[in-house]
Short mmCIF file of C-alpha atoms and ligand atoms in Angstrom, two decimals:
data_model
loop_
_atom_site.label_atom_id
_atom_site.label_comp_id
_atom_site.label_asym_id
_atom_site.label_seq_id
_atom_site.Cartn_x
_atom_site.Cartn_y
_atom_site.Cartn_z
CA MET A 1 215.18 13.14 161.08
CA ALA A 2 216.47 16.79 160.84
CA ASP A 3 214.72 19.17 163.17
CA SER A 4 211.66 20.71 160.92
CA SER A 5 209.72 21.90 163.81
CA GLN A 6 208.46 25.08 164.53
CA TYR A 7 208.22 24.46 167.61
CA LYS A 8 210.65 24.40 170.52
CA MET A 9 211.68 23.41 173.77
CA LEU A 10 213.33 25.91 176.68
CA ILE A 11 216.29 24.64 177.81
CA GLY A 12 218.72 27.02 179.84
CA GLY A 13 217.00 30.22 178.19
CA GLN A 14 217.48 28.81 174.78
CA LEU A 15 215.17 27.50 172.18
CA VAL A 16 216.08 24.12 171.21
CA GLY A 17 214.94 21.55 168.51
CA ALA A 18 215.47 17.72 168.79
CA SER A 19 216.81 15.02 166.53
CA GLU A 20 213.23 13.64 166.70
CA GLN A 21 209.85 15.04 166.87
CA PHE A 22 206.17 13.37 167.15
CA ASP A 23 203.24 14.24 166.05
CA VAL A 24 200.22 16.83 167.50
CA VAL A 25 196.46 16.00 166.22
CA ASN A 26 193.55 18.16 166.64
CA PRO A 27 191.16 15.66 167.97
CA ALA A 28 188.18 17.57 166.22
CA THR A 29 189.48 16.87 163.03
CA GLU A 30 191.80 13.93 163.64
CA GLN A 31 194.36 16.03 161.13
CA VAL A 32 198.27 16.31 161.98
CA ILE A 33 198.45 19.97 163.19
CA ALA A 34 202.19 20.41 164.22
CA SER A 35 205.14 17.89 165.46
CA VAL A 36 207.20 19.10 168.40
CA PRO A 37 210.72 17.95 169.71
CA ASP A 38 210.76 14.27 171.48
CA ALA A 39 213.28 14.88 173.84
CA SER A 40 216.45 13.01 173.97
CA GLN A 41 218.15 11.71 177.28
CA ALA A 42 220.46 13.68 176.42
CA ASP A 43 218.04 16.89 175.80
CA LEU A 44 216.57 15.92 179.33
CA ASP A 45 220.36 15.55 181.13
CA ALA A 46 220.84 19.41 179.39
CA ALA A 47 217.38 20.91 180.78
CA ILE A 48 218.16 19.27 184.06
CA ALA A 49 222.00 20.63 184.48
CA ALA A 50 220.48 23.77 183.21
CA ALA A 51 218.34 23.55 186.22
CA ARG A 52 220.74 23.02 188.77
CA ALA A 53 223.15 26.09 187.39
CA ALA A 54 220.36 28.29 187.76
CA PHE A 55 219.29 26.99 191.51
CA PRO A 56 221.88 28.95 193.73
CA ALA A 57 221.80 32.54 192.44
CA TRP A 58 217.47 31.85 191.54
CA SER A 59 217.29 30.46 195.52
CA ALA A 60 219.33 33.45 196.79
CA LYS A 61 216.76 36.06 195.27
CA THR A 62 213.94 37.61 197.91
CA MET A 63 210.82 36.40 197.33
CA ASP A 64 209.74 39.80 196.15
CA GLU A 65 212.56 39.53 193.20
CA ARG A 66 210.95 36.10 192.35
CA ARG A 67 207.32 37.73 192.92
CA ALA A 68 208.43 40.56 189.86
CA VAL A 69 209.23 37.42 187.84
CA LEU A 70 206.09 35.43 188.12
CA ASN A 71 204.12 38.42 187.41
CA ALA A 72 206.12 39.65 184.67
CA MET A 73 205.58 36.02 183.19
CA SER A 74 201.56 36.33 183.90
CA ASP A 75 201.62 39.90 182.18
CA VAL A 76 203.07 38.02 179.25
CA ILE A 77 200.57 35.20 179.33
CA LEU A 78 197.96 38.26 179.54
CA ALA A 79 199.01 39.99 176.75
CA ASN A 80 198.86 36.89 174.28
CA ILE A 81 195.28 35.93 175.17
CA ASP A 82 193.91 35.43 171.42
CA GLU A 83 196.78 33.75 170.18
CA LEU A 84 197.08 31.22 172.97
CA LYS A 85 193.81 30.28 173.23
CA ARG A 86 193.28 29.13 169.27
CA LEU A 87 196.38 27.10 169.74
CA LEU A 88 194.64 25.56 173.19
CA THR A 89 191.63 25.05 171.15
CA SER A 90 193.02 23.47 168.34
CA GLU A 91 195.37 20.77 170.49
CA GLN A 92 193.32 20.12 173.32
CA GLY A 93 189.93 20.38 171.66
CA LYS A 94 187.64 22.71 174.28
CA PRO A 95 186.00 26.07 172.77
CA HIS A 96 187.18 29.05 171.89
CA HIS A 97 185.27 30.72 175.17
CA GLU A 98 186.73 28.09 177.61
CA ALA A 99 190.03 28.00 176.02
CA GLU A 100 190.47 32.08 176.66
CA GLY A 101 189.19 31.61 179.96
CA GLU A 102 191.92 28.65 180.68
CA VAL A 103 194.39 31.81 179.46
CA ILE A 104 193.40 33.80 181.44
CA GLY A 105 193.34 31.67 184.40
CA ALA A 106 196.83 30.57 183.71
CA GLY A 107 197.67 34.31 184.04
CA TYR A 108 196.15 34.85 187.02
CA TRP A 109 197.24 32.13 189.18
CA LEU A 110 200.58 33.37 188.78
CA LYS A 111 199.72 36.37 190.07
CA GLY A 112 197.60 34.89 193.36
CA ALA A 113 200.36 32.30 193.43
CA ALA A 114 202.91 35.54 193.63
CA SER A 115 200.97 36.79 196.78
CA LEU A 116 201.67 33.94 199.11
CA ASP A 117 204.62 34.04 201.78
CA LEU A 118 206.31 31.41 203.55
CA PRO A 119 206.39 31.42 206.94
CA ARG A 120 209.12 31.78 209.28
CA ASP A 121 208.41 30.58 212.73
CA VAL A 122 210.58 31.16 216.10
CA VAL A 123 209.53 28.58 218.10
CA GLU A 124 211.76 29.47 221.05
CA ASP A 125 213.24 32.74 222.28
CA SER A 126 214.45 31.93 225.38
CA GLU A 127 217.38 33.41 227.71
CA GLU A 128 219.80 30.25 226.50
CA ARG A 129 218.74 30.06 222.77
CA ARG A 130 216.73 31.33 220.02
CA VAL A 131 215.13 28.59 217.71
CA GLU A 132 213.76 29.79 214.16
CA THR A 133 211.87 27.31 211.63
CA ARG A 134 212.20 28.32 208.08
CA ARG A 135 211.37 26.80 204.67
CA VAL A 136 213.99 26.55 202.15
CA PRO A 137 213.58 25.82 198.44
CA LEU A 138 214.38 21.68 197.40
CA GLY A 139 216.53 22.18 194.09
CA VAL A 140 215.07 21.11 190.87
CA VAL A 141 211.29 20.44 190.56
CA GLY A 142 210.17 17.90 187.54
CA ALA A 143 207.10 18.78 186.52
CA ILE A 144 204.59 17.18 184.90
CA ALA A 145 201.19 18.11 183.27
CA PRO A 146 198.32 16.24 182.35
CA TRP A 147 195.77 17.02 178.50
CA ASN A 148 193.19 18.55 180.09
CA PHE A 149 194.05 21.57 181.22
CA PRO A 150 197.36 22.06 180.04
CA LEU A 151 198.10 25.56 180.82
CA ILE A 152 196.49 26.24 183.85
CA LEU A 153 197.76 23.12 185.62
CA ALA A 154 201.08 23.78 184.73
CA MET A 155 201.09 27.09 186.32
CA PHE A 156 199.71 25.37 189.18
CA LYS A 157 203.38 24.54 189.63
CA ILE A 158 205.36 27.09 188.24
CA GLY A 159 203.82 29.39 190.50
CA PRO A 160 204.55 27.84 193.73
CA GLY A 161 207.40 26.14 192.90
CA LEU A 162 209.54 28.98 191.47
CA LEU A 163 208.24 31.80 194.62
CA ALA A 164 209.71 29.03 197.02
CA GLY A 165 213.02 29.16 194.92
CA ASN A 166 213.51 26.03 193.02
CA THR A 167 214.19 25.82 189.70
CA MET A 168 212.14 23.45 187.38
CA VAL A 169 211.77 21.03 184.44
CA LEU A 170 208.26 21.13 183.06
CA LYS A 171 207.10 18.26 180.80
CA PRO A 172 203.41 19.11 179.06
CA SER A 173 201.34 16.27 177.89
CA PRO A 174 202.32 14.71 174.51
CA PHE A 175 198.81 15.31 173.99
CA THR A 176 198.72 19.03 174.47
CA PRO A 177 202.41 20.65 174.50
CA LEU A 178 201.77 23.25 171.88
CA SER A 179 200.11 26.20 174.12
CA THR A 180 203.14 25.23 176.88
CA LEU A 181 205.68 25.25 174.24
CA ARG A 182 204.09 28.93 173.24
CA VAL A 183 204.53 30.27 176.56
CA ALA A 184 207.72 28.76 177.09
CA GLU A 185 208.86 31.16 174.14
CA LEU A 186 207.13 34.20 174.94
CA ILE A 187 208.22 34.40 178.31
CA LYS A 188 211.91 33.45 177.76
CA ASP A 189 213.62 36.76 178.10
CA VAL A 190 211.46 37.66 181.41
CA VAL A 191 212.60 34.84 183.30
CA PRO A 192 216.39 34.18 184.13
CA ALA A 193 217.82 31.31 182.07
CA GLY A 194 217.55 27.61 183.42
CA VAL A 195 215.14 28.68 186.51
CA LEU A 196 211.98 27.37 183.63
CA ASN A 197 212.75 24.57 180.93
CA VAL A 198 210.01 23.37 179.38
CA ILE A 199 210.51 19.93 177.56
CA THR A 200 208.53 17.83 175.38
CA GLY A 201 209.11 14.15 174.55
CA SER A 202 206.73 10.69 173.84
CA ASP A 203 205.81 8.35 176.57
CA ARG A 204 209.37 7.66 177.33
CA LEU A 205 210.32 11.19 178.77
CA GLY A 206 207.70 10.96 181.89
CA PRO A 207 210.00 7.42 183.53
CA TRP A 208 213.20 9.16 182.74
CA LEU A 209 211.60 12.43 184.69
CA THR A 210 210.76 10.94 187.28
CA ALA A 211 213.90 8.06 187.50
CA HIS A 212 216.24 10.95 187.27
CA GLN A 213 219.06 11.46 189.73
CA GLY A 214 219.17 15.61 189.25
CA ILE A 215 215.47 16.16 190.41
CA ASP A 216 214.66 16.53 193.85
CA LYS A 217 210.87 16.57 193.88
CA ILE A 218 208.09 15.50 191.37
CA SER A 219 204.98 17.21 191.04
CA PHE A 220 202.74 15.45 188.64
CA THR A 221 199.47 15.80 187.88
CA GLY A 222 197.33 12.71 185.90
CA SER A 223 195.65 9.31 186.69
CA THR A 224 195.81 7.60 189.59
CA ALA A 225 197.73 4.62 187.55
CA THR A 226 200.63 6.81 186.23
CA GLY A 227 200.55 8.39 189.78
CA LYS A 228 201.37 5.20 191.28
CA ARG A 229 204.34 4.67 188.62
CA VAL A 230 205.54 7.99 189.67
CA MET A 231 205.40 7.18 193.36
CA GLU A 232 207.71 3.95 192.52
CA SER A 233 209.96 5.28 190.50
CA ALA A 234 210.49 8.47 193.04
CA SER A 235 211.39 6.32 195.86
CA ALA A 236 214.47 5.05 194.56
CA GLY A 237 216.01 8.39 195.12
CA LEU A 238 213.73 9.18 197.87
CA LYS A 239 211.97 12.25 195.85
CA ARG A 240 209.56 14.43 197.56
CA ILE A 241 206.32 13.97 195.54
CA THR A 242 203.25 15.92 194.89
CA LEU A 243 200.51 13.63 193.24
CA GLU A 244 197.06 15.16 191.85
CA LEU A 245 194.86 12.53 190.72
CA GLY A 246 191.91 11.23 189.52
CA GLY A 247 188.49 11.57 190.97
CA ASN A 248 185.50 10.53 191.28
CA ASP A 249 183.34 13.41 192.67
CA PRO A 250 179.86 13.22 193.72
CA ALA A 251 177.03 15.41 193.83
CA ILE A 252 174.02 15.60 196.51
CA VAL A 253 171.11 17.34 195.66
CA MET A 254 168.63 17.99 198.26
CA PRO A 255 164.65 18.31 197.47
CA ASP A 256 164.76 21.93 198.86
CA VAL A 257 166.25 22.99 195.54
CA ASP A 258 164.77 25.54 192.45
CA VAL A 259 164.66 22.90 189.89
CA ALA A 260 164.45 25.09 186.95
CA GLU A 261 166.99 27.26 188.28
CA ILE A 262 169.64 24.56 189.16
CA ALA A 263 169.73 22.04 186.08
CA PRO A 264 171.92 24.31 183.90
CA LYS A 265 174.02 24.40 187.04
CA LEU A 266 174.08 20.42 187.29
CA PHE A 267 174.44 20.08 183.86
CA TRP A 268 177.66 21.95 183.59
CA ALA A 269 178.94 20.68 187.06
CA ALA A 270 179.27 17.61 185.15
CA PHE A 271 179.76 18.33 181.49
CA ASN A 272 182.21 21.27 181.50
CA ASN A 273 185.33 21.01 179.98
CA ASN A 274 183.69 18.07 178.04
CA GLY A 275 183.65 16.14 181.32
CA GLN A 276 187.46 15.95 181.17
CA ILE A 277 188.07 17.62 184.33
CA CYS A 278 189.73 16.08 187.82
CA ILE A 279 186.79 18.23 189.56
CA ALA A 280 183.49 17.06 187.53
CA THR A 281 180.66 15.98 188.82
CA LYS A 282 180.93 12.06 187.95
CA ARG A 283 177.70 10.61 190.27
CA MET A 284 174.97 12.85 190.62
CA TYR A 285 173.01 11.63 193.76
CA ILE A 286 169.39 13.58 193.63
CA HIS A 287 167.07 13.42 196.27
CA LYS A 288 163.81 11.34 195.19
CA ASP A 289 161.25 14.11 195.49
CA VAL A 290 163.03 16.00 193.10
CA TYR A 291 164.30 13.11 191.17
CA GLU A 292 161.95 13.00 188.14
CA PRO A 293 161.84 16.81 187.24
CA LEU A 294 165.17 17.16 187.88
CA ARG A 295 166.24 14.19 185.53
CA ASP A 296 164.00 15.44 183.16
CA ALA A 297 165.29 19.29 183.50
CA ILE A 298 169.15 18.17 182.98
CA VAL A 299 168.01 16.34 179.76
CA GLU A 300 165.90 19.00 178.12
CA TYR A 301 168.92 21.28 178.76
CA ALA A 302 171.31 18.91 177.55
CA LYS A 303 169.45 18.90 174.34
CA THR A 304 170.22 22.31 173.72
CA VAL A 305 173.77 22.10 174.08
CA LYS A 306 175.82 22.57 171.11
CA VAL A 307 178.78 19.77 170.56
CA GLY A 308 181.04 19.96 167.57
CA ASP A 309 184.83 22.00 166.50
CA GLY A 310 185.55 23.87 169.58
CA SER A 311 187.15 26.65 166.85
CA GLU A 312 183.35 27.16 165.42
CA GLN A 313 180.96 29.88 167.08
CA GLY A 314 178.52 28.72 168.99
CA THR A 315 180.25 25.34 169.69
CA GLN A 316 179.70 24.56 173.38
CA ILE A 317 181.67 20.73 174.03
CA GLY A 318 184.20 19.84 171.82
CA PRO A 319 185.43 16.25 171.18
CA ILE A 320 187.22 13.92 173.66
CA ASN A 321 191.12 15.33 173.50
CA ASN A 322 192.98 11.73 172.64
CA ARG A 323 191.96 8.59 170.85
CA PRO A 324 192.88 6.44 173.73
CA GLN A 325 190.22 8.63 176.35
CA TYR A 326 187.74 8.66 173.37
CA GLU A 327 188.14 4.44 173.47
CA ARG A 328 187.72 4.46 177.00
CA VAL A 329 184.50 6.53 177.47
CA LYS A 330 183.14 4.59 174.70
CA ALA A 331 183.84 1.43 176.18
CA LEU A 332 182.35 2.75 179.39
CA ILE A 333 179.05 3.58 177.11
CA ALA A 334 178.92 0.25 175.82
CA ASP A 335 179.26 -1.31 179.29
CA SER A 336 176.16 0.10 180.34
CA LYS A 337 174.32 -0.64 177.28
CA GLU A 338 175.15 -4.15 177.82
CA GLN A 339 173.96 -3.90 181.64
CA GLY A 340 170.48 -2.55 180.26
CA HIS A 341 170.92 0.49 181.91
CA ASN A 342 168.49 3.25 180.96
CA ILE A 343 170.18 6.02 178.57
CA LEU A 344 167.91 8.92 178.43
CA LEU A 345 170.36 10.73 175.95
CA GLY A 346 173.24 10.41 173.95
CA GLY A 347 175.27 6.42 173.86
CA ASP A 348 176.04 6.76 170.37
CA ALA A 349 179.10 8.33 169.15
CA ILE A 350 179.32 10.56 166.43
CA GLU A 351 180.74 9.63 162.84
CA GLY A 352 183.91 11.24 162.98
CA PRO A 353 186.26 12.64 162.19
CA GLY A 354 187.27 13.76 165.21
CA TYR A 355 186.79 12.34 168.87
CA PHE A 356 183.40 13.24 169.41
CA ILE A 357 180.69 11.60 171.89
CA PRO A 358 177.67 12.67 171.98
CA VAL A 359 176.29 13.69 176.12
CA THR A 360 175.24 11.09 177.48
CA ILE A 361 172.98 10.80 180.77
CA ILE A 362 171.86 7.27 182.03
CA ASP A 363 168.99 6.78 184.50
CA ASN A 364 169.74 5.39 188.05
CA PRO A 365 171.91 2.84 187.15
CA PRO A 366 173.49 0.34 189.79
CA GLU A 367 175.32 1.37 192.35
CA THR A 368 178.31 -1.28 191.51
CA SER A 369 178.07 -0.88 187.87
CA ARG A 370 181.17 0.58 185.73
CA ILE A 371 179.65 4.14 184.94
CA VAL A 372 179.01 4.80 188.75
CA GLN A 373 182.32 3.26 190.12
CA GLU A 374 185.22 4.41 187.36
CA GLU A 375 185.90 7.69 186.95
CA GLN A 376 184.59 8.16 183.24
CA PHE A 377 186.40 11.60 182.12
CA GLY A 378 184.34 12.18 178.93
CA PRO A 379 180.75 13.36 178.47
CA VAL A 380 178.47 10.58 180.16
CA LEU A 381 176.80 10.93 183.69
CA PRO A 382 174.88 8.60 185.60
CA LEU A 383 171.99 10.65 187.82
CA LEU A 384 170.81 8.07 190.95
CA LYS A 385 168.56 8.53 193.13
CA PHE A 386 168.19 8.88 196.71
CA ASP A 387 165.77 8.82 199.58
CA ASP A 388 167.58 8.87 202.80
CA VAL A 389 170.44 11.49 202.97
CA GLU A 390 172.69 8.91 205.39
CA ASP A 391 172.77 6.61 202.36
CA ALA A 392 173.60 9.30 200.29
CA ILE A 393 176.74 10.71 201.88
CA ALA A 394 177.41 6.67 202.68
CA ARG A 395 177.49 6.53 198.88
CA ALA A 396 179.09 9.14 198.12
CA ASN A 397 181.92 8.19 200.55
CA ALA A 398 182.50 4.37 199.29
CA SER A 399 184.85 4.98 196.47
CA GLU A 400 188.85 5.04 195.88
CA TYR A 401 188.65 8.06 195.03
CA GLY A 402 188.30 11.46 197.63
CA LEU A 403 188.99 14.36 195.29
CA GLY A 404 185.92 16.34 195.26
CA GLY A 405 182.22 17.07 195.84
CA SER A 406 179.30 19.10 195.96
CA VAL A 407 176.39 19.56 197.88
CA TRP A 408 173.31 21.65 196.59
CA GLY A 409 170.01 22.78 198.66
CA ALA A 410 167.82 25.75 199.22
CA ASP A 411 168.87 25.55 203.12
CA THR A 412 172.59 26.26 203.10
CA ASP A 413 173.21 25.49 206.84
CA ARG A 414 172.52 22.06 205.83
CA ALA A 415 174.00 21.70 202.96
CA LEU A 416 177.27 22.71 204.44
CA SER A 417 176.34 20.27 207.69
CA ILE A 418 176.52 17.53 205.08
CA ALA A 419 179.09 18.84 202.70
CA GLU A 420 181.25 18.53 206.03
CA ARG A 421 180.77 14.52 205.73
CA VAL A 422 181.87 14.10 202.49
CA ALA A 423 185.37 12.88 202.57
CA SER A 424 187.32 14.82 199.63
CA GLY A 425 189.37 17.22 199.50
CA THR A 426 187.31 19.98 198.61
CA VAL A 427 183.56 20.00 198.85
CA TRP A 428 181.60 22.49 197.00
CA VAL A 429 178.11 24.29 198.62
CA ASN A 430 175.83 24.90 195.55
CA GLU A 431 178.78 25.55 193.32
CA THR A 432 181.63 23.71 191.84
CA GLN A 433 185.05 23.73 190.61
CA TYR A 434 185.75 26.87 192.11
CA LEU A 435 189.52 26.93 192.80
CA SER A 436 192.20 29.49 194.05
CA PRO A 437 195.81 30.14 194.10
CA VAL A 438 195.04 31.19 197.72
CA ALA A 439 193.42 27.62 198.98
CA ALA A 440 195.02 24.42 199.05
CA PHE A 441 193.39 21.82 196.75
CA GLY A 442 194.35 18.06 197.04
CA GLY A 443 193.01 14.42 197.04
CA ARG A 444 192.42 11.98 199.64
CA ARG A 445 192.85 8.21 199.03
CA GLN A 446 193.65 7.68 195.81
CA SER A 447 193.49 11.02 194.34
CA GLY A 448 196.36 11.61 195.30
CA ILE A 449 199.16 12.66 198.07
CA GLY A 450 199.20 16.71 199.14
CA VAL A 451 197.87 19.47 197.81
CA GLU A 452 198.60 22.34 195.23
CA GLY A 453 197.77 26.29 196.33
CA GLY A 454 197.67 28.40 199.47
CA ARG A 455 200.26 28.42 201.54
CA GLU A 456 200.61 24.45 202.43
CA GLY A 457 200.67 24.00 198.82
CA LEU A 458 203.69 26.64 198.60
CA MET A 459 205.78 24.79 201.60
CA GLU A 460 205.11 21.47 199.62
CA TYR A 461 208.23 22.88 197.30
CA THR A 462 210.55 23.63 200.76
CA ALA A 463 211.85 21.95 203.37
CA ALA A 464 212.05 23.15 207.08
CA GLN A 465 214.95 23.96 208.12
CA THR A 466 215.62 24.77 211.95
CA ILE A 467 218.18 27.05 213.14
CA SER A 468 218.98 27.12 216.79
CA VAL A 469 221.46 29.56 217.99
CA LYS A 470 222.83 29.35 221.72
CA LYS A 471 223.15 32.48 223.66
CA GLY A 472 225.54 33.93 225.96
P1 NAD B 1 198.18 10.43 182.79
O1 NAD B 1 198.52 10.03 183.46
O2 NAD B 1 198.01 9.85 181.50
O3 NAD B 1 199.36 11.23 182.04
C1 NAD B 1 199.94 12.77 183.07
C2 NAD B 1 201.06 12.87 182.23
O4 NAD B 1 202.22 11.67 183.05
C3 NAD B 1 201.90 13.12 180.96
O5 NAD B 1 202.52 14.49 180.73
C4 NAD B 1 202.03 12.15 180.51
O6 NAD B 1 202.79 11.77 179.39
C5 NAD B 1 203.09 11.59 181.71
N1 NAD B 1 203.08 10.27 182.43
C6 NAD B 1 202.74 9.02 181.46
N2 NAD B 1 203.30 7.78 182.03
C7 NAD B 1 204.34 8.46 182.61
C8 NAD B 1 205.22 8.00 183.55
N3 NAD B 1 205.32 6.69 183.65
N4 NAD B 1 206.24 8.75 184.43
C9 NAD B 1 205.76 9.70 184.25
N5 NAD B 1 205.05 10.48 183.72
C10 NAD B 1 204.03 9.45 182.69
O7 NAD B 1 196.42 11.42 182.92
P2 NAD B 1 195.83 12.32 181.61
O8 NAD B 1 195.21 11.20 180.59
O9 NAD B 1 196.81 12.66 181.04
O10 NAD B 1 194.98 12.86 182.61
C11 NAD B 1 193.71 12.56 183.01
C12 NAD B 1 194.18 12.31 184.24
O11 NAD B 1 194.58 13.17 185.18
C13 NAD B 1 192.80 11.80 184.78
O12 NAD B 1 192.33 10.91 186.04
C14 NAD B 1 192.33 13.13 186.11
O13 NAD B 1 191.39 13.15 187.27
C15 NAD B 1 193.53 13.54 186.38
N6 NAD B 1 193.87 15.20 186.91
C16 NAD B 1 193.87 14.93 187.75
C17 NAD B 1 194.02 16.33 188.02
C18 NAD B 1 194.05 17.01 190.01
O14 NAD B 1 194.37 18.05 190.34
N7 NAD B 1 193.80 16.35 190.40
C19 NAD B 1 193.62 17.58 187.64
C20 NAD B 1 193.31 16.76 186.13
C21 NAD B 1 193.55 15.97 185.80
#
């Protein structure tokens, strides 16, 4: 097939097409909105060769020189917010205001990452020798991003990965490649050729990338099931890995909360980005003293929220991003119905076109039910009642996931003492989903391996090198 796509990959500083393409669909309309290059094995080889060729010069630059490039990339993104936000909404589904937030966040994430530094520790300075441990880059990073926050999650990798002196081959999700390809096109003249390569492909490309001998490290964000496959594939070459995987975040709501004030906050903790956030609240444990009033307030608030096409004025929640995920969420709701759970709101899929599911809230289903135990990653939330906070903590922690969690209460010290006992990588008190480029973020148990963000995240793109100098 001829290369008819207006979208090109970025390989070695050049915009290039591929001999095959695949289609990208707008999830609000199910219309094909673009076709993009479906990289071949040879295209992948070329991208990795370009990254390898760029590595010596890039890694030899000072941190300040690399910082300047990240800041220049950030400025380009921030100068194109309107175009990027529209593109993002068209491929991802999220409303324009959220897409705008993601584009701005992507720009500022690069700036935040650029402010980080690597340690250089003199661990011995005796009469006999001087021993110093410094951090050196790994080489070529293979970066793989998911479809829920395509731009900002790519920046989670680009920022620290490049700052540390690595070069990169980035692969966006086949459901959301457009905004990433457009960013690649926009920044191509501010990044030295080959330092950042962006390739797109169908399902065959991810496994090729993780198995490729020319890749030194994989930084992956996506589902736990795929993360396990990535780890297996990376093991052959003993590649370094960072895995940011799924979550089933609990919220624990104490009886001293102000019901009216907190109901909208708790609603958005679960339904922001249509629930398609790794750190969305996916199980809400509410103390029995406030359970009924808070449940009713959340449901009343939910009735006011507009679900629709993200490009339309006033839309607050868009469609599910893609058909497989739409079917998964529908199956979880169907299971709840079959089990006879009390569905307070929603439940029935909205007539197409578009992958629309109404906001669905379930009243105190059994702890063992699928809707409580599985990551729903969509607009469905189980509300769960607790009596004893020890029981709430135990239930919150009884999960194979350990990504995030939150505790809500007027007594902040009490809430903090509970937060410290939630066995997750990040726990928030009286808010959720605040992430910072200078703070470590990662999952425990099956939510992942390693962290992104902060100095610890930056160090994951490096190896320790100890230099020992004998004196005299
Ligand atoms: P996914 O695992 O299906 O896909 C993620 C990426 O991996 C895509 O680019 C995909 O093309 C690629 N991929 C698929 N199979 C592959 C393979 N065998 N080898 C290599 N790459 C492969 O995930 P998704 O559905 O895009 O994203 C949703 C999931 O991501 C949810 O579970 C969510 O919780 C998780 N997530 C985690 C974080 C985090 O930071 N922990 C952030 C966002 C999303």
